[in-house]
């Protein structure tokens, strides 16, 4: 909510249903635990957000099946968030970079569908001879189209967690609703270690999956490289929506 320039008039500007939460998040439909640090846990964020679950958009459909047929549902949900008061839209799956252009064109507000969109920015910070590497929930289904949608070079090294013991089978395969957090962390850390071991020119890591921020610190401590994730991207994204007011 904003006020007129003349503070003595105290006229509140309307036009929204909800105020004070300018960021809208499109959520996949899932039942796994969303621990603090997960994008779908409201306490993760240092600012209020608006959520909208996209019915039928399961992690398996989005990650393993290319989100086939789901674009209209994501656009409708994004428009609902804008009607509620969202001034920008993001999503809780990096694989939705496939829909970046379409959602942005449909809603008329800034859209950041994927953590992968950070790659060009992070690459610009690295010294010559170093490049960004990706840890994803599913390396076997992260296609060139996903990378192109986020502006990621197609030769970017990628390692997935699908061969781990917990993270992939809980989040993507939905084999159970409970999750061993320590084992999930090991899956992410081992994927990052494999990425660096196979690609010694990796100078920074971007985590594709929006459920990985709880494990970013452990991975950074293990490999000794900068690690970026959806939390780093969305806190930056939100900073433009509500710049800090300096006295």
PDB file of N, CA and C in Angstrom, residues 23 37-39 44-47 90-91 112 114-119 121-122 125 132-134 204-217 220 225-240:
ATOM      1  N   UNK A  23       5.737 -10.574  -3.565  1.00  0.00           N
ATOM      2  CA  UNK A  23       6.254 -11.721  -4.317  1.00  0.00           C
ATOM      3  C   UNK A  23       5.268 -12.881  -4.274  1.00  0.00           C
ATOM      4  N   UNK A  37      14.141 -23.405   5.063  1.00  0.00           N
ATOM      5  CA  UNK A  37      15.112 -23.298   3.980  1.00  0.00           C
ATOM      6  C   UNK A  37      14.516 -23.728   2.657  1.00  0.00           C
ATOM      7  N   UNK A  38      13.536 -24.626   2.711  1.00  0.00           N
ATOM      8  CA  UNK A  38      12.784 -25.010   1.520  1.00  0.00           C
ATOM      9  C   UNK A  38      11.936 -23.821   1.075  1.00  0.00           C
ATOM     10  N   UNK A  39      11.800 -23.648  -0.219  1.00  0.00           N
ATOM     11  CA  UNK A  39      11.037 -22.524  -0.746  1.00  0.00           C
ATOM     12  C   UNK A  39       9.585 -22.527  -0.287  1.00  0.00           C
ATOM     13  N   UNK A  44      11.085 -19.612   5.760  1.00  0.00           N
ATOM     14  CA  UNK A  44      12.359 -19.458   5.041  1.00  0.00           C
ATOM     15  C   UNK A  44      12.626 -17.999   4.699  1.00  0.00           C
ATOM     16  N   UNK A  45      11.574 -17.267   4.402  1.00  0.00           N
ATOM     17  CA  UNK A  45      11.743 -15.933   3.823  1.00  0.00           C
ATOM     18  C   UNK A  45      11.747 -14.834   4.870  1.00  0.00           C
ATOM     19  N   UNK A  46      12.615 -13.838   4.726  1.00  0.00           N
ATOM     20  CA  UNK A  46      12.645 -12.710   5.656  1.00  0.00           C
ATOM     21  C   UNK A  46      11.612 -11.637   5.304  1.00  0.00           C
ATOM     22  N   UNK A  47      10.659 -12.002   4.438  1.00  0.00           N
ATOM     23  CA  UNK A  47       9.596 -11.090   4.025  1.00  0.00           C
ATOM     24  C   UNK A  47       8.362 -11.943   3.706  1.00  0.00           C
ATOM     25  N   UNK A  90       7.556 -15.995  -9.025  1.00  0.00           N
ATOM     26  CA  UNK A  90       8.583 -17.016  -9.147  1.00  0.00           C
ATOM     27  C   UNK A  90       7.912 -18.377  -8.996  1.00  0.00           C
ATOM     28  N   UNK A  91       8.687 -19.443  -9.120  1.00  0.00           N
ATOM     29  CA  UNK A  91       8.126 -20.785  -9.006  1.00  0.00           C
ATOM     30  C   UNK A  91       8.994 -21.632  -8.086  1.00  0.00           C
ATOM     31  N   UNK A 112      10.595 -14.724 -12.526  1.00  0.00           N
ATOM     32  CA  UNK A 112      11.852 -15.474 -12.417  1.00  0.00           C
ATOM     33  C   UNK A 112      11.494 -16.916 -12.090  1.00  0.00           C
ATOM     34  N   UNK A 114      13.210 -19.786 -12.408  1.00  0.00           N
ATOM     35  CA  UNK A 114      14.190 -20.824 -12.094  1.00  0.00           C
ATOM     36  C   UNK A 114      15.461 -20.265 -11.473  1.00  0.00           C
ATOM     37  N   UNK A 115      15.990 -20.996 -10.511  1.00  0.00           N
ATOM     38  CA  UNK A 115      17.296 -20.672  -9.927  1.00  0.00           C
ATOM     39  C   UNK A 115      18.389 -20.666 -10.983  1.00  0.00           C
ATOM     40  N   UNK A 116      18.186 -21.400 -12.067  1.00  0.00           N
ATOM     41  CA  UNK A 116      19.175 -21.469 -13.145  1.00  0.00           C
ATOM     42  C   UNK A 116      19.444 -20.110 -13.782  1.00  0.00           C
ATOM     43  N   UNK A 117      18.530 -19.166 -13.627  1.00  0.00           N
ATOM     44  CA  UNK A 117      18.689 -17.854 -14.229  1.00  0.00           C
ATOM     45  C   UNK A 117      19.871 -17.092 -13.633  1.00  0.00           C
ATOM     46  N   UNK A 118      20.395 -17.552 -12.503  1.00  0.00           N
ATOM     47  CA  UNK A 118      21.562 -16.925 -11.885  1.00  0.00           C
ATOM     48  C   UNK A 118      22.870 -17.245 -12.599  1.00  0.00           C
ATOM     49  N   UNK A 119      22.877 -18.295 -13.410  1.00  0.00           N
ATOM     50  CA  UNK A 119      24.140 -18.783 -13.961  1.00  0.00           C
ATOM     51  C   UNK A 119      24.935 -17.698 -14.701  1.00  0.00           C
ATOM     52  N   UNK A 121      24.959 -14.492 -14.369  1.00  0.00           N
ATOM     53  CA  UNK A 121      25.431 -13.511 -13.391  1.00  0.00           C
ATOM     54  C   UNK A 121      26.609 -14.079 -12.594  1.00  0.00           C
ATOM     55  N   UNK A 122      26.452 -15.301 -12.088  1.00  0.00           N
ATOM     56  CA  UNK A 122      27.536 -15.920 -11.312  1.00  0.00           C
ATOM     57  C   UNK A 122      28.769 -16.106 -12.189  1.00  0.00           C
ATOM     58  N   UNK A 125      31.192 -13.305 -12.373  1.00  0.00           N
ATOM     59  CA  UNK A 125      32.018 -13.017 -11.193  1.00  0.00           C
ATOM     60  C   UNK A 125      33.289 -13.853 -11.143  1.00  0.00           C
ATOM     61  N   UNK A 132      30.667 -21.995 -14.061  1.00  0.00           N
ATOM     62  CA  UNK A 132      29.625 -22.434 -13.137  1.00  0.00           C
ATOM     63  C   UNK A 132      29.276 -23.888 -13.406  1.00  0.00           C
ATOM     64  N   UNK A 133      29.035 -24.655 -12.345  1.00  0.00           N
ATOM     65  CA  UNK A 133      28.507 -26.006 -12.449  1.00  0.00           C
ATOM     66  C   UNK A 133      27.147 -26.087 -11.778  1.00  0.00           C
ATOM     67  N   UNK A 134      26.347 -27.053 -12.198  1.00  0.00           N
ATOM     68  CA  UNK A 134      24.988 -27.198 -11.678  1.00  0.00           C
ATOM     69  C   UNK A 134      24.814 -28.491 -10.907  1.00  0.00           C
ATOM     70  N   UNK A 204      32.167 -22.150  -9.135  1.00  0.00           N
ATOM     71  CA  UNK A 204      30.990 -21.842  -8.320  1.00  0.00           C
ATOM     72  C   UNK A 204      29.887 -22.820  -8.713  1.00  0.00           C
ATOM     73  N   UNK A 205      28.969 -23.047  -7.792  1.00  0.00           N
ATOM     74  CA  UNK A 205      27.876 -24.000  -8.021  1.00  0.00           C
ATOM     75  C   UNK A 205      26.541 -23.285  -7.878  1.00  0.00           C
ATOM     76  N   UNK A 206      25.631 -23.574  -8.801  1.00  0.00           N
ATOM     77  CA  UNK A 206      24.247 -23.134  -8.687  1.00  0.00           C
ATOM     78  C   UNK A 206      23.380 -24.376  -8.475  1.00  0.00           C
ATOM     79  N   UNK A 207      22.548 -24.328  -7.459  1.00  0.00           N
ATOM     80  CA  UNK A 207      21.623 -25.421  -7.163  1.00  0.00           C
ATOM     81  C   UNK A 207      20.313 -25.172  -7.897  1.00  0.00           C
ATOM     82  N   UNK A 208      19.971 -26.065  -8.798  1.00  0.00           N
ATOM     83  CA  UNK A 208      18.719 -25.907  -9.560  1.00  0.00           C
ATOM     84  C   UNK A 208      17.491 -26.061  -8.696  1.00  0.00           C
ATOM     85  N   UNK A 209      17.502 -27.039  -7.823  1.00  0.00           N
ATOM     86  CA  UNK A 209      16.286 -27.449  -7.100  1.00  0.00           C
ATOM     87  C   UNK A 209      15.973 -26.490  -5.955  1.00  0.00           C
ATOM     88  N   UNK A 210      14.717 -26.069  -5.875  1.00  0.00           N
ATOM     89  CA  UNK A 210      14.317 -25.115  -4.845  1.00  0.00           C
ATOM     90  C   UNK A 210      14.194 -25.743  -3.466  1.00  0.00           C
ATOM     91  N   UNK A 211      14.358 -27.052  -3.382  1.00  0.00           N
ATOM     92  CA  UNK A 211      14.343 -27.734  -2.085  1.00  0.00           C
ATOM     93  C   UNK A 211      15.750 -27.926  -1.517  1.00  0.00           C
ATOM     94  N   UNK A 212      16.766 -27.430  -2.232  1.00  0.00           N
ATOM     95  CA  UNK A 212      18.162 -27.645  -1.832  1.00  0.00           C
ATOM     96  C   UNK A 212      18.775 -26.584  -0.916  1.00  0.00           C
ATOM     97  N   UNK A 213      18.194 -25.383  -0.750  1.00  0.00           N
ATOM     98  CA  UNK A 213      18.836 -24.398   0.112  1.00  0.00           C
ATOM     99  C   UNK A 213      19.185 -24.875   1.529  1.00  0.00           C
ATOM    100  N   UNK A 214      18.401 -25.784   2.149  1.00  0.00           N
ATOM    101  CA  UNK A 214      18.796 -26.233   3.487  1.00  0.00           C
ATOM    102  C   UNK A 214      20.173 -26.912   3.522  1.00  0.00           C
ATOM    103  N   UNK A 215      20.668 -27.343   2.356  1.00  0.00           N
ATOM    104  CA  UNK A 215      21.909 -28.108   2.301  1.00  0.00           C
ATOM    105  C   UNK A 215      23.042 -27.315   1.641  1.00  0.00           C
ATOM    106  N   UNK A 216      22.780 -26.068   1.259  1.00  0.00           N
ATOM    107  CA  UNK A 216      23.780 -25.265   0.555  1.00  0.00           C
ATOM    108  C   UNK A 216      25.004 -25.000   1.421  1.00  0.00           C
ATOM    109  N   UNK A 217      24.799 -24.723   2.699  1.00  0.00           N
ATOM    110  CA  UNK A 217      25.930 -24.416   3.573  1.00  0.00           C
ATOM    111  C   UNK A 217      26.836 -25.630   3.742  1.00  0.00           C
ATOM    112  N   UNK A 220      28.818 -26.005   0.515  1.00  0.00           N
ATOM    113  CA  UNK A 220      29.862 -24.985   0.408  1.00  0.00           C
ATOM    114  C   UNK A 220      31.047 -25.315   1.312  1.00  0.00           C
ATOM    115  N   UNK A 225      33.682 -23.775  -2.406  1.00  0.00           N
ATOM    116  CA  UNK A 225      33.342 -22.883  -3.520  1.00  0.00           C
ATOM    117  C   UNK A 225      32.050 -22.136  -3.198  1.00  0.00           C
ATOM    118  N   UNK A 226      31.816 -20.991  -3.830  1.00  0.00           N
ATOM    119  CA  UNK A 226      30.535 -20.316  -3.650  1.00  0.00           C
ATOM    120  C   UNK A 226      29.385 -21.203  -4.141  1.00  0.00           C
ATOM    121  N   UNK A 227      28.283 -21.201  -3.403  1.00  0.00           N
ATOM    122  CA  UNK A 227      27.096 -21.974  -3.763  1.00  0.00           C
ATOM    123  C   UNK A 227      25.895 -21.030  -3.777  1.00  0.00           C
ATOM    124  N   UNK A 228      25.199 -21.020  -4.891  1.00  0.00           N
ATOM    125  CA  UNK A 228      24.030 -20.161  -5.049  1.00  0.00           C
ATOM    126  C   UNK A 228      22.793 -21.033  -5.257  1.00  0.00           C
ATOM    127  N   UNK A 229      21.638 -20.539  -4.793  1.00  0.00           N
ATOM    128  CA  UNK A 229      20.415 -21.335  -4.866  1.00  0.00           C
ATOM    129  C   UNK A 229      19.208 -20.412  -5.042  1.00  0.00           C
ATOM    130  N   UNK A 230      18.020 -20.963  -4.914  1.00  0.00           N
ATOM    131  CA  UNK A 230      16.819 -20.150  -5.101  1.00  0.00           C
ATOM    132  C   UNK A 230      16.697 -19.092  -4.017  1.00  0.00           C
ATOM    133  N   UNK A 231      17.234 -19.364  -2.826  1.00  0.00           N
ATOM    134  CA  UNK A 231      17.169 -18.364  -1.755  1.00  0.00           C
ATOM    135  C   UNK A 231      18.005 -17.139  -2.123  1.00  0.00           C
ATOM    136  N   UNK A 232      19.208 -17.362  -2.612  1.00  0.00           N
ATOM    137  CA  UNK A 232      20.042 -16.225  -2.996  1.00  0.00           C
ATOM    138  C   UNK A 232      19.393 -15.438  -4.126  1.00  0.00           C
ATOM    139  N   UNK A 233      18.753 -16.130  -5.062  1.00  0.00           N
ATOM    140  CA  UNK A 233      18.151 -15.436  -6.190  1.00  0.00           C
ATOM    141  C   UNK A 233      16.917 -14.642  -5.785  1.00  0.00           C
ATOM    142  N   UNK A 234      16.057 -15.250  -4.961  1.00  0.00           N
ATOM    143  CA  UNK A 234      14.796 -14.589  -4.631  1.00  0.00           C
ATOM    144  C   UNK A 234      14.991 -13.454  -3.643  1.00  0.00           C
ATOM    145  N   UNK A 235      15.962 -13.547  -2.753  1.00  0.00           N
ATOM    146  CA  UNK A 235      16.217 -12.402  -1.884  1.00  0.00           C
ATOM    147  C   UNK A 235      16.720 -11.215  -2.711  1.00  0.00           C
ATOM    148  N   UNK A 236      17.529 -11.493  -3.751  1.00  0.00           N
ATOM    149  CA  UNK A 236      17.944 -10.437  -4.678  1.00  0.00           C
ATOM    150  C   UNK A 236      16.743  -9.901  -5.453  1.00  0.00           C
ATOM    151  N   UNK A 237      15.904 -10.788  -5.957  1.00  0.00           N
ATOM    152  CA  UNK A 237      14.725 -10.431  -6.746  1.00  0.00           C
ATOM    153  C   UNK A 237      13.800  -9.528  -5.929  1.00  0.00           C
ATOM    154  N   UNK A 238      13.560  -9.912  -4.692  1.00  0.00           N
ATOM    155  CA  UNK A 238      12.677  -9.145  -3.812  1.00  0.00           C
ATOM    156  C   UNK A 238      13.270  -7.781  -3.473  1.00  0.00           C
ATOM    157  N   UNK A 239      14.594  -7.692  -3.392  1.00  0.00           N
ATOM    158  CA  UNK A 239      15.234  -6.424  -3.050  1.00  0.00           C
ATOM    159  C   UNK A 239      14.902  -5.327  -4.053  1.00  0.00           C
ATOM    160  N   UNK A 240      14.644  -5.708  -5.286  1.00  0.00           N
ATOM    161  CA  UNK A 240      14.241  -4.728  -6.280  1.00  0.00           C
ATOM    162  C   UNK A 240      12.793  -4.307  -6.136  1.00  0.00           C
TER     163      UNK A 240
END
